[in-house]
PDB file of C-alpha atoms in Angstrom:
ATOM      1  CA  UNK Z   1      15.109  -5.509   0.712  1.00 81.00           C
ATOM      2  CA  UNK Z   2      14.538  -2.025   2.109  1.00 88.00           C
ATOM      3  CA  UNK Z   3      13.748  -3.021   5.680  1.00 89.00           C
ATOM      4  CA  UNK Z   4       9.979  -2.600   5.523  1.00 92.00           C
ATOM      5  CA  UNK Z   5       8.425  -4.362   8.487  1.00 93.00           C
ATOM      6  CA  UNK Z   6       5.075  -3.017   9.622  1.00 95.00           C
ATOM      7  CA  UNK Z   7       1.948  -4.431  11.198  1.00 95.00           C
ATOM      8  CA  UNK Z   8      -1.096  -3.969   8.981  1.00 95.00           C
ATOM      9  CA  UNK Z   9      -4.428  -2.598  10.214  1.00 96.00           C
ATOM     10  CA  UNK Z  10      -7.834  -1.999   8.645  1.00 96.00           C
ATOM     11  CA  UNK Z  11      -8.455   1.717   8.158  1.00 96.00           C
ATOM     12  CA  UNK Z  12      -6.077   4.614   7.782  1.00 92.00           C
ATOM     13  CA  UNK Z  13      -6.937   7.085  10.533  1.00 93.00           C
ATOM     14  CA  UNK Z  14      -4.189   8.984  12.351  1.00 91.00           C
ATOM     15  CA  UNK Z  15      -4.707   6.729  15.371  1.00 93.00           C
ATOM     16  CA  UNK Z  16      -4.162   3.586  13.293  1.00 95.00           C
ATOM     17  CA  UNK Z  17      -1.093   4.995  11.538  1.00 95.00           C
ATOM     18  CA  UNK Z  18       0.557   5.488  14.941  1.00 94.00           C
ATOM     19  CA  UNK Z  19       0.695   1.698  15.272  1.00 95.00           C
ATOM     20  CA  UNK Z  20       1.570   0.567  11.744  1.00 96.00           C
ATOM     21  CA  UNK Z  21       0.389   0.631   8.153  1.00 97.00           C
ATOM     22  CA  UNK Z  22      -3.286   1.311   7.522  1.00 97.00           C
ATOM     23  CA  UNK Z  23      -5.288  -0.290   4.739  1.00 97.00           C
ATOM     24  CA  UNK Z  24      -7.575   2.008   2.796  1.00 95.00           C
ATOM     25  CA  UNK Z  25     -11.217   1.032   3.105  1.00 94.00           C
ATOM     26  CA  UNK Z  26     -11.589   1.344  -0.682  1.00 93.00           C
ATOM     27  CA  UNK Z  27      -9.326  -1.671  -1.179  1.00 94.00           C
ATOM     28  CA  UNK Z  28      -9.522  -5.393  -0.508  1.00 92.00           C
ATOM     29  CA  UNK Z  29      -7.081  -7.708   1.287  1.00 94.00           C
ATOM     30  CA  UNK Z  30      -4.448  -9.628  -0.710  1.00 96.00           C
ATOM     31  CA  UNK Z  31      -5.680 -12.353  -3.031  1.00 95.00           C
ATOM     32  CA  UNK Z  32      -8.914 -10.772  -4.255  1.00 93.00           C
ATOM     33  CA  UNK Z  33      -7.460  -9.579  -7.578  1.00 92.00           C
ATOM     34  CA  UNK Z  34      -7.718  -5.809  -7.099  1.00 91.00           C
ATOM     35  CA  UNK Z  35      -5.663  -3.104  -5.428  1.00 94.00           C
ATOM     36  CA  UNK Z  36      -4.381  -3.577  -1.894  1.00 97.00           C
ATOM     37  CA  UNK Z  37      -3.747  -0.015  -0.666  1.00 97.00           C
ATOM     38  CA  UNK Z  38      -1.778   0.929   2.451  1.00 97.00           C
ATOM     39  CA  UNK Z  39      -0.500   4.198   3.851  1.00 97.00           C
ATOM     40  CA  UNK Z  40       1.945   4.906   6.636  1.00 96.00           C
ATOM     41  CA  UNK Z  41       3.806   7.803   8.186  1.00 94.00           C
ATOM     42  CA  UNK Z  42       7.061   8.696   6.464  1.00 93.00           C
ATOM     43  CA  UNK Z  43       8.875   9.187   9.759  1.00 91.00           C
ATOM     44  CA  UNK Z  44       7.954   5.774  11.218  1.00 92.00           C
ATOM     45  CA  UNK Z  45       6.968   2.557   9.464  1.00 94.00           C
ATOM     46  CA  UNK Z  46       7.123   3.875   5.885  1.00 96.00           C
ATOM     47  CA  UNK Z  47      10.351   5.848   6.192  1.00 95.00           C
ATOM     48  CA  UNK Z  48      12.117   3.031   4.324  1.00 95.00           C
ATOM     49  CA  UNK Z  49       9.945   3.651   1.227  1.00 96.00           C
ATOM     50  CA  UNK Z  50      12.384   6.399   0.254  1.00 96.00           C
ATOM     51  CA  UNK Z  51      14.715   3.541  -0.751  1.00 96.00           C
ATOM     52  CA  UNK Z  52      12.132   1.605  -2.781  1.00 97.00           C
ATOM     53  CA  UNK Z  53      13.143   0.751  -6.320  1.00 97.00           C
ATOM     54  CA  UNK Z  54      11.815  -1.175  -9.276  1.00 97.00           C
ATOM     55  CA  UNK Z  55      12.419  -4.887  -8.799  1.00 97.00           C
ATOM     56  CA  UNK Z  56      12.224  -4.855  -4.989  1.00 97.00           C
ATOM     57  CA  UNK Z  57      10.198  -7.745  -3.598  1.00 96.00           C
ATOM     58  CA  UNK Z  58       7.647  -7.085  -0.840  1.00 95.00           C
ATOM     59  CA  UNK Z  59       6.487 -10.015   1.266  1.00 95.00           C
ATOM     60  CA  UNK Z  60       3.023  -9.708   2.766  1.00 95.00           C
ATOM     61  CA  UNK Z  61       1.940 -12.269   5.346  1.00 95.00           C
ATOM     62  CA  UNK Z  62      -1.746 -12.847   6.099  1.00 94.00           C
ATOM     63  CA  UNK Z  63      -3.389 -15.483   8.284  1.00 94.00           C
ATOM     64  CA  UNK Z  64      -4.466 -17.346   5.135  1.00 94.00           C
ATOM     65  CA  UNK Z  65      -1.462 -17.067   2.793  1.00 95.00           C
ATOM     66  CA  UNK Z  66       1.920 -15.432   2.227  1.00 97.00           C
ATOM     67  CA  UNK Z  67       2.036 -13.104  -0.791  1.00 97.00           C
ATOM     68  CA  UNK Z  68       4.858 -11.555  -2.759  1.00 97.00           C
ATOM     69  CA  UNK Z  69       4.669  -8.351  -4.768  1.00 97.00           C
ATOM     70  CA  UNK Z  70       7.374  -6.956  -7.053  1.00 97.00           C
ATOM     71  CA  UNK Z  71       7.778  -3.191  -7.299  1.00 97.00           C
ATOM     72  CA  UNK Z  72       7.230  -2.041 -10.873  1.00 96.00           C
ATOM     73  CA  UNK Z  73       6.920   1.725 -10.359  1.00 96.00           C
ATOM     74  CA  UNK Z  74       7.752   4.418  -7.808  1.00 97.00           C
ATOM     75  CA  UNK Z  75       6.226   7.872  -8.315  1.00 96.00           C
ATOM     76  CA  UNK Z  76       5.819  11.182  -6.551  1.00 97.00           C
ATOM     77  CA  UNK Z  77       2.200  12.326  -6.934  1.00 97.00           C
ATOM     78  CA  UNK Z  78       0.520  15.577  -5.899  1.00 96.00           C
ATOM     79  CA  UNK Z  79      -1.875  15.050  -2.991  1.00 94.00           C
ATOM     80  CA  UNK Z  80      -4.746  16.492  -5.058  1.00 94.00           C
ATOM     81  CA  UNK Z  81      -4.479  13.739  -7.691  1.00 95.00           C
ATOM     82  CA  UNK Z  82      -3.728  10.880  -5.285  1.00 94.00           C
ATOM     83  CA  UNK Z  83      -7.397  10.068  -4.635  1.00 92.00           C
ATOM     84  CA  UNK Z  84      -8.084   9.654  -8.361  1.00 91.00           C
ATOM     85  CA  UNK Z  85      -5.062   7.365  -8.743  1.00 92.00           C
ATOM     86  CA  UNK Z  86      -6.148   5.220  -5.783  1.00 91.00           C
ATOM     87  CA  UNK Z  87      -9.798   5.005  -6.835  1.00 89.00           C
ATOM     88  CA  UNK Z  88      -8.848   4.074 -10.410  1.00 88.00           C
ATOM     89  CA  UNK Z  89      -6.495   1.399  -9.078  1.00 87.00           C
ATOM     90  CA  UNK Z  90      -9.072   0.040  -6.626  1.00 84.00           C
ATOM     91  CA  UNK Z  91     -11.674  -0.386  -9.360  1.00 83.00           C
ATOM     92  CA  UNK Z  92      -9.275  -1.932 -11.883  1.00 81.00           C
ATOM     93  CA  UNK Z  93      -9.822  -5.690 -11.793  1.00 79.00           C
ATOM     94  CA  UNK Z  94      -7.271  -6.506 -14.519  1.00 83.00           C
ATOM     95  CA  UNK Z  95      -4.470  -7.229 -12.032  1.00 88.00           C
ATOM     96  CA  UNK Z  96      -3.824  -7.257  -8.320  1.00 94.00           C
ATOM     97  CA  UNK Z  97      -1.338  -4.717  -7.119  1.00 96.00           C
ATOM     98  CA  UNK Z  98      -0.051  -3.541  -3.774  1.00 97.00           C
ATOM     99  CA  UNK Z  99       0.072   0.237  -3.453  1.00 97.00           C
ATOM    100  CA  UNK Z 100       1.993   1.812  -0.583  1.00 97.00           C
ATOM    101  CA  UNK Z 101       2.077   5.562  -0.076  1.00 97.00           C
ATOM    102  CA  UNK Z 102       3.408   8.139   2.343  1.00 97.00           C
ATOM    103  CA  UNK Z 103       3.993  11.869   2.604  1.00 95.00           C
ATOM    104  CA  UNK Z 104       6.843  13.317   0.585  1.00 95.00           C
ATOM    105  CA  UNK Z 105       9.491  14.694   0.824  1.00 94.00           C
ATOM    106  CA  UNK Z 106      11.159  12.867   3.689  1.00 92.00           C
ATOM    107  CA  UNK Z 107      13.000  14.631   6.515  1.00 85.00           C
ATOM    108  CA  UNK Z 108      11.218  17.971   6.161  1.00 81.00           C
ATOM    109  CA  UNK Z 109      10.442  19.224   9.635  1.00 77.00           C
ATOM    110  CA  UNK Z 110       8.220  22.219   9.027  1.00 74.00           C
ATOM    111  CA  UNK Z 111       5.488  23.005   6.546  1.00 79.00           C
ATOM    112  CA  UNK Z 112       2.730  20.960   5.062  1.00 85.00           C
ATOM    113  CA  UNK Z 113       3.745  18.159   2.697  1.00 91.00           C
ATOM    114  CA  UNK Z 114       1.647  18.301  -0.468  1.00 93.00           C
ATOM    115  CA  UNK Z 115       3.147  15.358  -2.345  1.00 96.00           C
ATOM    116  CA  UNK Z 116       3.008  11.604  -1.810  1.00 97.00           C
ATOM    117  CA  UNK Z 117       5.567   8.944  -2.635  1.00 97.00           C
ATOM    118  CA  UNK Z 118       3.642   6.034  -4.128  1.00 97.00           C
ATOM    119  CA  UNK Z 119       5.068   2.536  -4.607  1.00 97.00           C
ATOM    120  CA  UNK Z 120       3.227   0.267  -7.046  1.00 96.00           C
ATOM    121  CA  UNK Z 121       3.932  -3.486  -6.946  1.00 96.00           C
ATOM    122  CA  UNK Z 122       2.358  -6.356  -8.870  1.00 96.00           C
ATOM    123  CA  UNK Z 123       1.494  -9.638  -7.204  1.00 97.00           C
ATOM    124  CA  UNK Z 124       3.954 -12.355  -8.140  1.00 97.00           C
ATOM    125  CA  UNK Z 125       2.842 -15.148  -5.797  1.00 97.00           C
ATOM    126  CA  UNK Z 126       0.035 -16.106  -3.444  1.00 96.00           C
ATOM    127  CA  UNK Z 127      -3.385 -17.722  -3.540  1.00 94.00           C
ATOM    128  CA  UNK Z 128      -6.383 -16.333  -5.368  1.00 93.00           C
ATOM    129  CA  UNK Z 129      -9.281 -15.789  -2.987  1.00 92.00           C
ATOM    130  CA  UNK Z 130     -12.714 -16.497  -4.428  1.00 84.00           C
ATOM    131  CA  UNK Z 131     -15.984 -15.108  -3.164  1.00 75.00           C
ATOM    132  CA  UNK Z 132     -18.278 -17.897  -2.082  1.00 75.00           C
ATOM    133  CA  UNK Z 133     -22.017 -17.636  -2.381  1.00 69.00           C
ATOM    134  CA  UNK Z 134     -24.213 -18.933   0.422  1.00 71.00           C
ATOM    135  CA  UNK Z 135     -26.478 -20.639  -2.164  1.00 62.00           C
TER     136      UNK Z 135
END
């Protein structure tokens, strides 16, 4: 709905973010019932997040299932509190949510950006992935 189309990679280093969206290593892939956390640069793949709104549907395609997430909250968060928000979300097993974030504000050329635009979306379709024991 907002034109988000980005390849997804494991890890969120600067090198990875040059090629697409990077998944935080504190999160799991879609289907595992916890947070799925991705970041991207606000002047490339995640520039369209400035248009994100409640009710938008995000489609996430994996090699094992297609997932849909519905945006339920968009917030601007100070960079110093972002880590706490992400860690709390990653350890919350009550619901699976997709969290996308990028530097904020958009279109500022100079200066260091100290805020992050964070899009929270709840999973609305897709398979549950279960851990399988080798026993």
